[in-house]
mmCIF file of C-alpha atoms and ligand atoms in Angstrom:
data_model
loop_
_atom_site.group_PDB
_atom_site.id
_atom_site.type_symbol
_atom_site.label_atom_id
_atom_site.label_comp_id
_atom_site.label_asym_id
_atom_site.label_seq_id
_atom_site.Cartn_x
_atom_site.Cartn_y
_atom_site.Cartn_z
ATOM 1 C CA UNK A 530 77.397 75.514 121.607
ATOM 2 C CA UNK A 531 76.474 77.467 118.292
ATOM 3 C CA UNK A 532 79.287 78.785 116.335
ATOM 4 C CA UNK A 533 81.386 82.295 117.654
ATOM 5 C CA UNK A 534 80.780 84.561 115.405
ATOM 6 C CA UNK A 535 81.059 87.791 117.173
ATOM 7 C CA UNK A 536 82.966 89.849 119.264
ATOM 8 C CA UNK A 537 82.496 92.711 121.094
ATOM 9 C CA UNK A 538 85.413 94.796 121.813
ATOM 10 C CA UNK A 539 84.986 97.413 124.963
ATOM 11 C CA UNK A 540 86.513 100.622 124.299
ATOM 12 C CA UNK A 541 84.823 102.986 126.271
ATOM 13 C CA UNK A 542 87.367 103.760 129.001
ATOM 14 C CA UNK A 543 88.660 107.300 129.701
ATOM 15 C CA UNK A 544 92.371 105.499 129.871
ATOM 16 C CA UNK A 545 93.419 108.256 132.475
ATOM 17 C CA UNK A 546 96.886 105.955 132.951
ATOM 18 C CA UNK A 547 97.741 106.886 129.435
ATOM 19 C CA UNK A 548 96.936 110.387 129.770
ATOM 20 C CA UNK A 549 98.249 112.786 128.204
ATOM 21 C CA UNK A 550 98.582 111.121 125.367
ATOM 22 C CA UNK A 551 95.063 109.878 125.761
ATOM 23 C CA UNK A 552 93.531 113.626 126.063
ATOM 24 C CA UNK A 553 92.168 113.788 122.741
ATOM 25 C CA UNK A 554 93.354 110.405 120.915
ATOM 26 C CA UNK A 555 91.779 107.244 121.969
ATOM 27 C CA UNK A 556 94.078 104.595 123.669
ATOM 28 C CA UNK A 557 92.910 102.009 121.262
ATOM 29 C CA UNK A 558 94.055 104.297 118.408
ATOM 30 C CA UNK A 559 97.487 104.807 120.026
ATOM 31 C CA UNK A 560 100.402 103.529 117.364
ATOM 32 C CA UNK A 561 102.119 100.270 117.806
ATOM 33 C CA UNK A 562 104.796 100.465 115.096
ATOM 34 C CA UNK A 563 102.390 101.084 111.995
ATOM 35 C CA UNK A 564 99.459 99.529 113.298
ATOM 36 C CA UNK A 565 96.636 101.493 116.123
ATOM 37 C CA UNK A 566 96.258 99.228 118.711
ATOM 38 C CA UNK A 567 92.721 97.932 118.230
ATOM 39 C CA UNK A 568 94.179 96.713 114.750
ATOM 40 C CA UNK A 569 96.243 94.278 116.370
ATOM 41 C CA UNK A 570 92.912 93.221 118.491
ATOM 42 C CA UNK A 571 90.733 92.848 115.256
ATOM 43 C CA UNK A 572 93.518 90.970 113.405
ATOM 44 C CA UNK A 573 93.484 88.481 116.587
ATOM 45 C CA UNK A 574 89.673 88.048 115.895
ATOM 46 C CA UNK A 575 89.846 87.446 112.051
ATOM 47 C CA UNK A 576 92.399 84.434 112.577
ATOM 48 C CA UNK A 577 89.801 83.035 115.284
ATOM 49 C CA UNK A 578 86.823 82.974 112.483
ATOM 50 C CA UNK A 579 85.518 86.270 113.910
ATOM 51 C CA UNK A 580 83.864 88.936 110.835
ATOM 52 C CA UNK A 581 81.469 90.792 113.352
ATOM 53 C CA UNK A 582 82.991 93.230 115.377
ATOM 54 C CA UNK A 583 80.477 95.218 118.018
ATOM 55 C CA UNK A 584 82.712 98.233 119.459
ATOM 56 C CA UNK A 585 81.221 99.826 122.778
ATOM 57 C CA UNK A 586 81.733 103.227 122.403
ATOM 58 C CA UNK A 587 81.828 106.408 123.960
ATOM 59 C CA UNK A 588 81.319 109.872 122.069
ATOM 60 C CA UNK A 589 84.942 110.195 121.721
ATOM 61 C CA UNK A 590 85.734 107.305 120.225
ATOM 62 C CA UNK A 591 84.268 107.572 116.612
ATOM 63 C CA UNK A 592 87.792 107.528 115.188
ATOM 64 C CA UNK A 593 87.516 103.913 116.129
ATOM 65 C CA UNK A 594 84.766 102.937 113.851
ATOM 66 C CA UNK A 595 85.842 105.019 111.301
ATOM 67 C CA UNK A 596 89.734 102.993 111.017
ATOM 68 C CA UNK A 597 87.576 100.234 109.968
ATOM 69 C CA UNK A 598 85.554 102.422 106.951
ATOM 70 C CA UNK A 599 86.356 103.292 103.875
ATOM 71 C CA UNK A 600 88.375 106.804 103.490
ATOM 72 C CA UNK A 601 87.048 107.966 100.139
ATOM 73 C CA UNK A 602 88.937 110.990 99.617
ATOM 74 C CA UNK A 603 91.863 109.486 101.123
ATOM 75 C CA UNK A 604 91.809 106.407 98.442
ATOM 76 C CA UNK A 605 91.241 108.967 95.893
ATOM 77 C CA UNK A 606 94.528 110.757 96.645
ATOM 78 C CA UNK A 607 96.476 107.728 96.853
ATOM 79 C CA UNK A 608 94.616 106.540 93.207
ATOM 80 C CA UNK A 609 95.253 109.785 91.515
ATOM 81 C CA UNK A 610 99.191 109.608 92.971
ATOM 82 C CA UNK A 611 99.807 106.052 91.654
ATOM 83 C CA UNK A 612 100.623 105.120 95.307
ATOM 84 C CA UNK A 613 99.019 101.051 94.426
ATOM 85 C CA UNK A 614 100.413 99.480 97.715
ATOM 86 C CA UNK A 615 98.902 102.325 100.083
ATOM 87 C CA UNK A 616 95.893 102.212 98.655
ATOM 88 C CA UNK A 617 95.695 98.782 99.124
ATOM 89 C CA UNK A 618 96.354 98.873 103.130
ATOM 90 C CA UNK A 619 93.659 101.298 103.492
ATOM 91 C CA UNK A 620 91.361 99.750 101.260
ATOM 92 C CA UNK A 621 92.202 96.220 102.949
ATOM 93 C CA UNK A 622 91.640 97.955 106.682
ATOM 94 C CA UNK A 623 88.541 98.863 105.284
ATOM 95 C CA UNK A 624 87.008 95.933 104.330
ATOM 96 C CA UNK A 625 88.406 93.649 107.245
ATOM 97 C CA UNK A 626 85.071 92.961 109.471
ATOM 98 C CA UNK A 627 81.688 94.133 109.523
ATOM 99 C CA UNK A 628 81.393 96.875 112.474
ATOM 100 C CA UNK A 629 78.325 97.331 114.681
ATOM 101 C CA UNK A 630 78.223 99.640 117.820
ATOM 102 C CA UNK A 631 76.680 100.593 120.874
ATOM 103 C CA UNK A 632 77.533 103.831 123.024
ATOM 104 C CA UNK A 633 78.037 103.349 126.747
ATOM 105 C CA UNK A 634 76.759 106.786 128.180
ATOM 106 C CA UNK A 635 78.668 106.456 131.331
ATOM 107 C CA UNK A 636 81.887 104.713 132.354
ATOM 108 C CA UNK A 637 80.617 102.499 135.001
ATOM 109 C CA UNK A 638 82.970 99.640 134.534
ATOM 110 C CA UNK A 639 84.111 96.666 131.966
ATOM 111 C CA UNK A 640 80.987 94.766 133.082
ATOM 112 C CA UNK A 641 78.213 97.620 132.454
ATOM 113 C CA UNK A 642 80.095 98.174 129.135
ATOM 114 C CA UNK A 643 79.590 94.360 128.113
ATOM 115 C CA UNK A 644 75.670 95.251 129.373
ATOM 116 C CA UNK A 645 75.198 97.842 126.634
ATOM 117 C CA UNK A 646 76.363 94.838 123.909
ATOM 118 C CA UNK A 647 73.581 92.528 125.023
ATOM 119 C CA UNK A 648 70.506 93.814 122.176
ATOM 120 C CA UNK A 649 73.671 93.618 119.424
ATOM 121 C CA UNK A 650 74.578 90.182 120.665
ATOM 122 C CA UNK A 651 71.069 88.672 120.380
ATOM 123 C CA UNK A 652 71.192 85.705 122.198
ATOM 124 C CA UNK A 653 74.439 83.711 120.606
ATOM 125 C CA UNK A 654 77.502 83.065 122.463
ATOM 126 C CA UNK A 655 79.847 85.617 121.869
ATOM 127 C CA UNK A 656 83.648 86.308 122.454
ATOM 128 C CA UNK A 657 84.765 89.420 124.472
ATOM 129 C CA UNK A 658 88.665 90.941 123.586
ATOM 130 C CA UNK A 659 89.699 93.806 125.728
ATOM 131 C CA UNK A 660 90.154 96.590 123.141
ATOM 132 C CA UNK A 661 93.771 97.503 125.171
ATOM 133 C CA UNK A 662 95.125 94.102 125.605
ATOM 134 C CA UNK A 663 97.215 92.299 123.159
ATOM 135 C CA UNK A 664 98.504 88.711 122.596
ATOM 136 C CA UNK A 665 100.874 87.252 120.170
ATOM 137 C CA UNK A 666 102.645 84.451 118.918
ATOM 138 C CA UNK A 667 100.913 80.955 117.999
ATOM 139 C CA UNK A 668 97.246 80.195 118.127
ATOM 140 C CA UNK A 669 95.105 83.205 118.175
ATOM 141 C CA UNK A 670 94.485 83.886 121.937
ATOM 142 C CA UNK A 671 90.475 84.224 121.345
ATOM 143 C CA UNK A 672 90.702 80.685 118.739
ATOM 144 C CA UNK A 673 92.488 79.177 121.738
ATOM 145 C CA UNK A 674 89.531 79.990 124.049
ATOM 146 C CA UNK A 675 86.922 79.177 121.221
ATOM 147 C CA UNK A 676 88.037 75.490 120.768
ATOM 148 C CA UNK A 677 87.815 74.577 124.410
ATOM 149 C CA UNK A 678 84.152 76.536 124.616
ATOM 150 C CA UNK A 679 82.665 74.741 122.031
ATOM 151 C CA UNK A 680 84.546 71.469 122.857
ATOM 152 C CA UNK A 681 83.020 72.017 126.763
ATOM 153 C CA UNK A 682 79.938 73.466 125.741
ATOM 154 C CA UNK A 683 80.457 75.975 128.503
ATOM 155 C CA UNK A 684 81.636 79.519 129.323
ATOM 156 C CA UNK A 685 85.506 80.304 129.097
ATOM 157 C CA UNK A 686 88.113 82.799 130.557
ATOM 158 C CA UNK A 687 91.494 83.471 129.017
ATOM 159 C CA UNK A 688 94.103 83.086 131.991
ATOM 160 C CA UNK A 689 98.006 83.678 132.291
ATOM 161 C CA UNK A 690 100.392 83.238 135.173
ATOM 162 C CA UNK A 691 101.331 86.627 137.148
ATOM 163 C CA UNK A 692 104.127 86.842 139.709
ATOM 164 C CA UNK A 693 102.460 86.923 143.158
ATOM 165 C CA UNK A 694 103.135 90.579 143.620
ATOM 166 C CA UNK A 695 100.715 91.195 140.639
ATOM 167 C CA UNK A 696 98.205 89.296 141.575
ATOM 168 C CA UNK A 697 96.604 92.015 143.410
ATOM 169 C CA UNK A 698 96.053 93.539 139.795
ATOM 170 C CA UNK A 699 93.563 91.110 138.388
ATOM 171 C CA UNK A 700 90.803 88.852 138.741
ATOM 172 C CA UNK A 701 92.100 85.491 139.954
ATOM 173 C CA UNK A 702 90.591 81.854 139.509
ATOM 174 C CA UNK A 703 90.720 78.925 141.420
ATOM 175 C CA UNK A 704 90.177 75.832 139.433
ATOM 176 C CA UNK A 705 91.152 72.414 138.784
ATOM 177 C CA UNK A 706 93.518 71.013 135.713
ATOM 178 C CA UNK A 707 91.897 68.945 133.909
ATOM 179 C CA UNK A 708 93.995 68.802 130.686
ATOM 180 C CA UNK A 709 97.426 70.425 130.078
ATOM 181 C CA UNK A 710 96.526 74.575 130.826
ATOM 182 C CA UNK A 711 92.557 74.134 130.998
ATOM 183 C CA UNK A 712 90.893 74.134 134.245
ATOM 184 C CA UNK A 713 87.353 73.531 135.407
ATOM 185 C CA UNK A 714 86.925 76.960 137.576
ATOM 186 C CA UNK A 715 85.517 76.611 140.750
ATOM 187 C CA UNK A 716 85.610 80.251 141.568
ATOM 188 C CA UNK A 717 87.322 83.410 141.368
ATOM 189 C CA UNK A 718 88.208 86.547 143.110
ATOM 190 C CA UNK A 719 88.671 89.970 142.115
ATOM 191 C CA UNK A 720 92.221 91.726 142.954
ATOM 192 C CA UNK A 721 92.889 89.793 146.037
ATOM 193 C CA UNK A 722 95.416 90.618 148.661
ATOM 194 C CA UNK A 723 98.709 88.027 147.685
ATOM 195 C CA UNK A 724 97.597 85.838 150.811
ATOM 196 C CA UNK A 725 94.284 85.434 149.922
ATOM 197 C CA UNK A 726 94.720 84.469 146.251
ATOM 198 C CA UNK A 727 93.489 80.996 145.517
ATOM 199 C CA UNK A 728 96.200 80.854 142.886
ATOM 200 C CA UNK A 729 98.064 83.175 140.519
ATOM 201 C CA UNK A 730 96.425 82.332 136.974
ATOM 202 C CA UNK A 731 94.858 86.135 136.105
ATOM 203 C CA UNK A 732 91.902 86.822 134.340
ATOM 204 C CA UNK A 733 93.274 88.741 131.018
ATOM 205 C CA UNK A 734 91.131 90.250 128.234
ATOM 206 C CA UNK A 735 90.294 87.567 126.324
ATOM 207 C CA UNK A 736 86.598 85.756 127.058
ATOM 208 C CA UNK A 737 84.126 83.091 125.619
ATOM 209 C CA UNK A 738 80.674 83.714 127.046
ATOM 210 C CA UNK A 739 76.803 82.937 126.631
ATOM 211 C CA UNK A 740 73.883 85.452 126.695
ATOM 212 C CA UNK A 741 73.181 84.617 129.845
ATOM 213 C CA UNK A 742 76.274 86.624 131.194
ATOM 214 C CA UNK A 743 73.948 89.826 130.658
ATOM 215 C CA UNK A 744 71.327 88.360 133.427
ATOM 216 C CA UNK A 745 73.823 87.978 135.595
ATOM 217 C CA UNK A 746 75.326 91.511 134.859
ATOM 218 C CA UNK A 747 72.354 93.441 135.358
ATOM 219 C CA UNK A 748 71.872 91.569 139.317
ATOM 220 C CA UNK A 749 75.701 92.618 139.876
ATOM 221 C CA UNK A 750 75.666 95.537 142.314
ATOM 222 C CA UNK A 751 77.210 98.432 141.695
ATOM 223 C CA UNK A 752 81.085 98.418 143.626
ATOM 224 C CA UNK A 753 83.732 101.328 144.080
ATOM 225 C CA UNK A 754 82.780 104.453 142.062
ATOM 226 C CA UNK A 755 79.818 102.626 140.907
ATOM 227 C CA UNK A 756 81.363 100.298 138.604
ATOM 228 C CA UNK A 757 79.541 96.687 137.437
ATOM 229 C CA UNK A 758 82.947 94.630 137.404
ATOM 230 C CA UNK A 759 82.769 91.623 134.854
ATOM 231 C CA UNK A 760 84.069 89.018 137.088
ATOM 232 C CA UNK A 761 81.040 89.697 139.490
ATOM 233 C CA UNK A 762 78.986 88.377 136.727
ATOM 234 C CA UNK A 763 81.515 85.606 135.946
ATOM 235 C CA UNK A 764 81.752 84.408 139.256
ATOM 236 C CA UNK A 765 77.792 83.698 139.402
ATOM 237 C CA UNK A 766 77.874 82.232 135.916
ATOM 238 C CA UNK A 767 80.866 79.829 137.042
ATOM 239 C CA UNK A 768 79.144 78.930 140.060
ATOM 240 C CA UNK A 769 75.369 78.487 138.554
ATOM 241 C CA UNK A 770 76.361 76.718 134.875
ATOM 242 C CA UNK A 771 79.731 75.722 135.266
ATOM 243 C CA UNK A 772 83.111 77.781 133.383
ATOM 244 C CA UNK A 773 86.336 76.764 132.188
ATOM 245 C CA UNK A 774 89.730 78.694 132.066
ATOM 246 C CA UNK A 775 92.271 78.372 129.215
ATOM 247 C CA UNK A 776 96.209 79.427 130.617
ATOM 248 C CA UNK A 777 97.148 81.192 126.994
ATOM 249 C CA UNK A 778 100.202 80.560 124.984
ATOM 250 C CA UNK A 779 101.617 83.345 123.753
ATOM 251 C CA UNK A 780 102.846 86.991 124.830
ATOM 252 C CA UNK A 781 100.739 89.701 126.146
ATOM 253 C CA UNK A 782 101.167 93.255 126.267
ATOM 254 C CA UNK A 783 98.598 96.008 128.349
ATOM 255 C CA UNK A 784 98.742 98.674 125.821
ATOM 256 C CA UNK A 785 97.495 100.973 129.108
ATOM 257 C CA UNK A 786 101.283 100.434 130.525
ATOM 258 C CA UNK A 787 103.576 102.498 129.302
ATOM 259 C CA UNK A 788 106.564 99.893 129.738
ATOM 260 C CA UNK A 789 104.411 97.413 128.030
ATOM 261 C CA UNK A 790 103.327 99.641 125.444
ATOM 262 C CA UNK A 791 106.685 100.939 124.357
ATOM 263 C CA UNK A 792 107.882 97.623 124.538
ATOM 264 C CA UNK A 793 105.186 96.140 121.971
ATOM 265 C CA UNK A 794 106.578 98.392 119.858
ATOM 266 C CA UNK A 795 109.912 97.325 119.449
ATOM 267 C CA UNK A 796 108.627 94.018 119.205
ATOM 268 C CA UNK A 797 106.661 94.808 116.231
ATOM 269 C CA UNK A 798 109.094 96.796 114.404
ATOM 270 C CA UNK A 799 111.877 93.999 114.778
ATOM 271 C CA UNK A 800 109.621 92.340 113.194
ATOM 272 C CA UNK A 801 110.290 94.519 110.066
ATOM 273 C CA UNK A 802 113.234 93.376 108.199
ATOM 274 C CA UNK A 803 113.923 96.304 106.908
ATOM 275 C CA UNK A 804 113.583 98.341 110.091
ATOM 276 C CA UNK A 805 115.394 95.511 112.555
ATOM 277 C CA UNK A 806 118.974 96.340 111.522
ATOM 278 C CA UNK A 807 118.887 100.180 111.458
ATOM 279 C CA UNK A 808 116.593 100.111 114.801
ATOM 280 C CA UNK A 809 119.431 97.838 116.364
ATOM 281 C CA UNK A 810 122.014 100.237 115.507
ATOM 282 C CA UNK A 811 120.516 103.419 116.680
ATOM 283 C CA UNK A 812 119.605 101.732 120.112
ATOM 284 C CA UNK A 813 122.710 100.356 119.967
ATOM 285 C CA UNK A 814 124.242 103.899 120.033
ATOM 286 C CA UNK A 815 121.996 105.267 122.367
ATOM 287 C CA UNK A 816 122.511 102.282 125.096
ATOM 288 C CA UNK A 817 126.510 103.240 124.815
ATOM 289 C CA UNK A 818 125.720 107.480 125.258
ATOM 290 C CA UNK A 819 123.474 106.727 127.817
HETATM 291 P P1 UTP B 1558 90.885 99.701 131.700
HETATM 292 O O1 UTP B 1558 90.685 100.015 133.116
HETATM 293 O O2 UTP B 1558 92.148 99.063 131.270
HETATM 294 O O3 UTP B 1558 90.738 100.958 130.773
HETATM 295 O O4 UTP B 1558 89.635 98.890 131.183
HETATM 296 P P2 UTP B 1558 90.497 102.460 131.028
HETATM 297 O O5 UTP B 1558 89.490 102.692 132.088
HETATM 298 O O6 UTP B 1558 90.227 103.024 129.690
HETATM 299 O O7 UTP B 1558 91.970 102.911 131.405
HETATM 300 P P3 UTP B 1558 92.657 103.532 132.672
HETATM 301 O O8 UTP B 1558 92.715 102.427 133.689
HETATM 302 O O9 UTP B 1558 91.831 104.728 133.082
HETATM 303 O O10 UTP B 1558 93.973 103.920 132.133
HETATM 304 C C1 UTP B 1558 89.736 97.740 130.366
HETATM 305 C C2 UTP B 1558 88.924 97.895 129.092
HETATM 306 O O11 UTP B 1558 87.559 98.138 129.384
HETATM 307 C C3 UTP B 1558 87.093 99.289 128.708
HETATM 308 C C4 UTP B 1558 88.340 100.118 128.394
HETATM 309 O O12 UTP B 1558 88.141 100.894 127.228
HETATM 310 C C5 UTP B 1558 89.398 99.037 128.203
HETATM 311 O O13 UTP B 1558 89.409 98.564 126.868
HETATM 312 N N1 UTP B 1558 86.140 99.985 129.580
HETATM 313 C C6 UTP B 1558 86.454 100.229 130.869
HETATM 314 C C7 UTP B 1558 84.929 100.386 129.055
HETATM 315 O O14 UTP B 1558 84.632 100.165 127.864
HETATM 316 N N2 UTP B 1558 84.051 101.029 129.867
HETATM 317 C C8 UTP B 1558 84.315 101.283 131.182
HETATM 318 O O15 UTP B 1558 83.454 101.876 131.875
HETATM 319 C C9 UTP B 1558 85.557 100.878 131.683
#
């Protein structure tokens, strides 16, 4: 398999679960600690080898591209007030990856939204990252995914281990171990009831793929609310060339749930040395008034 050497990052979703807060202000662009969301997703790609970005957009999402720009007026404010470490943030935001995009017209699903990439993607194998999911702690989630694609020479899913009463929330895969955490999928289902779930590794944002996902996405009929679900596609792919899953080290947090979201954040800003203690203390306080 040729090198991975882009990514393209869905962001098109209304993300009604995150509404109000969503009304006007992209999910993606939603704070966690000092960072918007799709920050943390971009960073993820960088440490994988990734410098091509292709956002799928909707008309309200602009805001995303434009995080990743340069702020002119902004910079010159910062310049002209001596402020040398803020300008270097923005200016370092700025210059991060190169940014391509594509507008999906109408929301019909995470697999029609992948469609709209397929002229930007050109025929290489590219890597997918949910713009709303996020994963942390040792190798890069999409690197980890990578190696075993290009190792394989095949197509590869990020999986993770859900308690049984979740598994009715994701795509599920049933697949062989054939080294520690990879499996050689033999198929997959999406949200099945708990008894019919081949297992409970779930399909989270994180995907390796080859162009030939986008023949198989445009034969996928149209489901509920006429959406084109991904792991329609993926489950022809698996069955026609072969896939492979990769169970991911690491944490992951769905910045769409609010419990998740909020507790991302706290994650992040304990990270802060300066902010852990006095954080600690104030929670502290409000854990005892509560
Ligand atoms: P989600 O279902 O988590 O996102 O889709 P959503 O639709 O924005 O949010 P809710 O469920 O209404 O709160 C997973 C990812 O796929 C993108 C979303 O932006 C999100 O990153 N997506 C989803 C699209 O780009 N287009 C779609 O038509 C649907």
């Amino acid at each position: 398999m040729k090198d991975v050497r882009k990514v393209v990052i869905p962001v098109a979703g209304w993300g009604t679960r995150s509404l109000p807060a969503t009304k006007n202000i992209p999910k993606e662009m939603l704070p966690i600690y000092n960072k918007p969301v799709i920050q943390y997703v971009v960073e993820e790609a960088i440490r994988a080898g990734i410098k091509d970005v292709i956002f799928v957009t909707n008309r309200d999402k602009a805001v995303i591209e434009d995080h990743f720009d340069y702020n002119l007026q902004l910079e010159g404010v910062l310049e002209r007030a001596g402020k040398e470490d803020k300008l270097k943030i923005v200016r370092d935001v700025a210059e991060m990856v190169n940014i391509m995009s594509v507008r999906q017209k109408k929301q019909l699903g995470l697999g029609h939204a992948i469609l709209c990439a397929k002229e930007l993607v050109h025929g290489d194998p590219f890597a997918i990252m949910v713009g709303d999911d996020l994963m942390f702690g040792g190798i890069p989630g999409i690197g980890q995914l990578i190696e075993v694609a290009m190792s394989e020479n095949m197509p590869v899913v990020g999986v993770m281990e859900v308690p049984w009463d979740k598994v009715s929330k994701y795509g599920i895969i049933d697949g062989e171990e054939v080294a520690p955490g990879v499996y050689r999928v033999r198929d997959m289902v999406e949200k099945p009831n708990r008894e019919d779930a081949p297992s409970r590794l779930a399909i989270v944002g994180r995907y390796v793929l080859t162009p030939d996902i986008f023949e198989y996405l445009e034969k996928v009929k149209p489901g509920k609310g006429g959406e084109i679900q991904l792991t329609d596609a993926l489950q022809m792919l698996a069955k026609d060339r072969g896939m492979m899953a990769v169970r991911m080290s690491g944490m992951r947090f769905d910045a769409g749930d609010w419990a998740e979201f909020l507790t991302a954040n706290v994650y992040f800003a304990l990270q802060d040395e300066e902010l852990r203690y006095e954080l600690l203390g104030l929670l502290k306080n409000f854990v005892q008034f509560q």
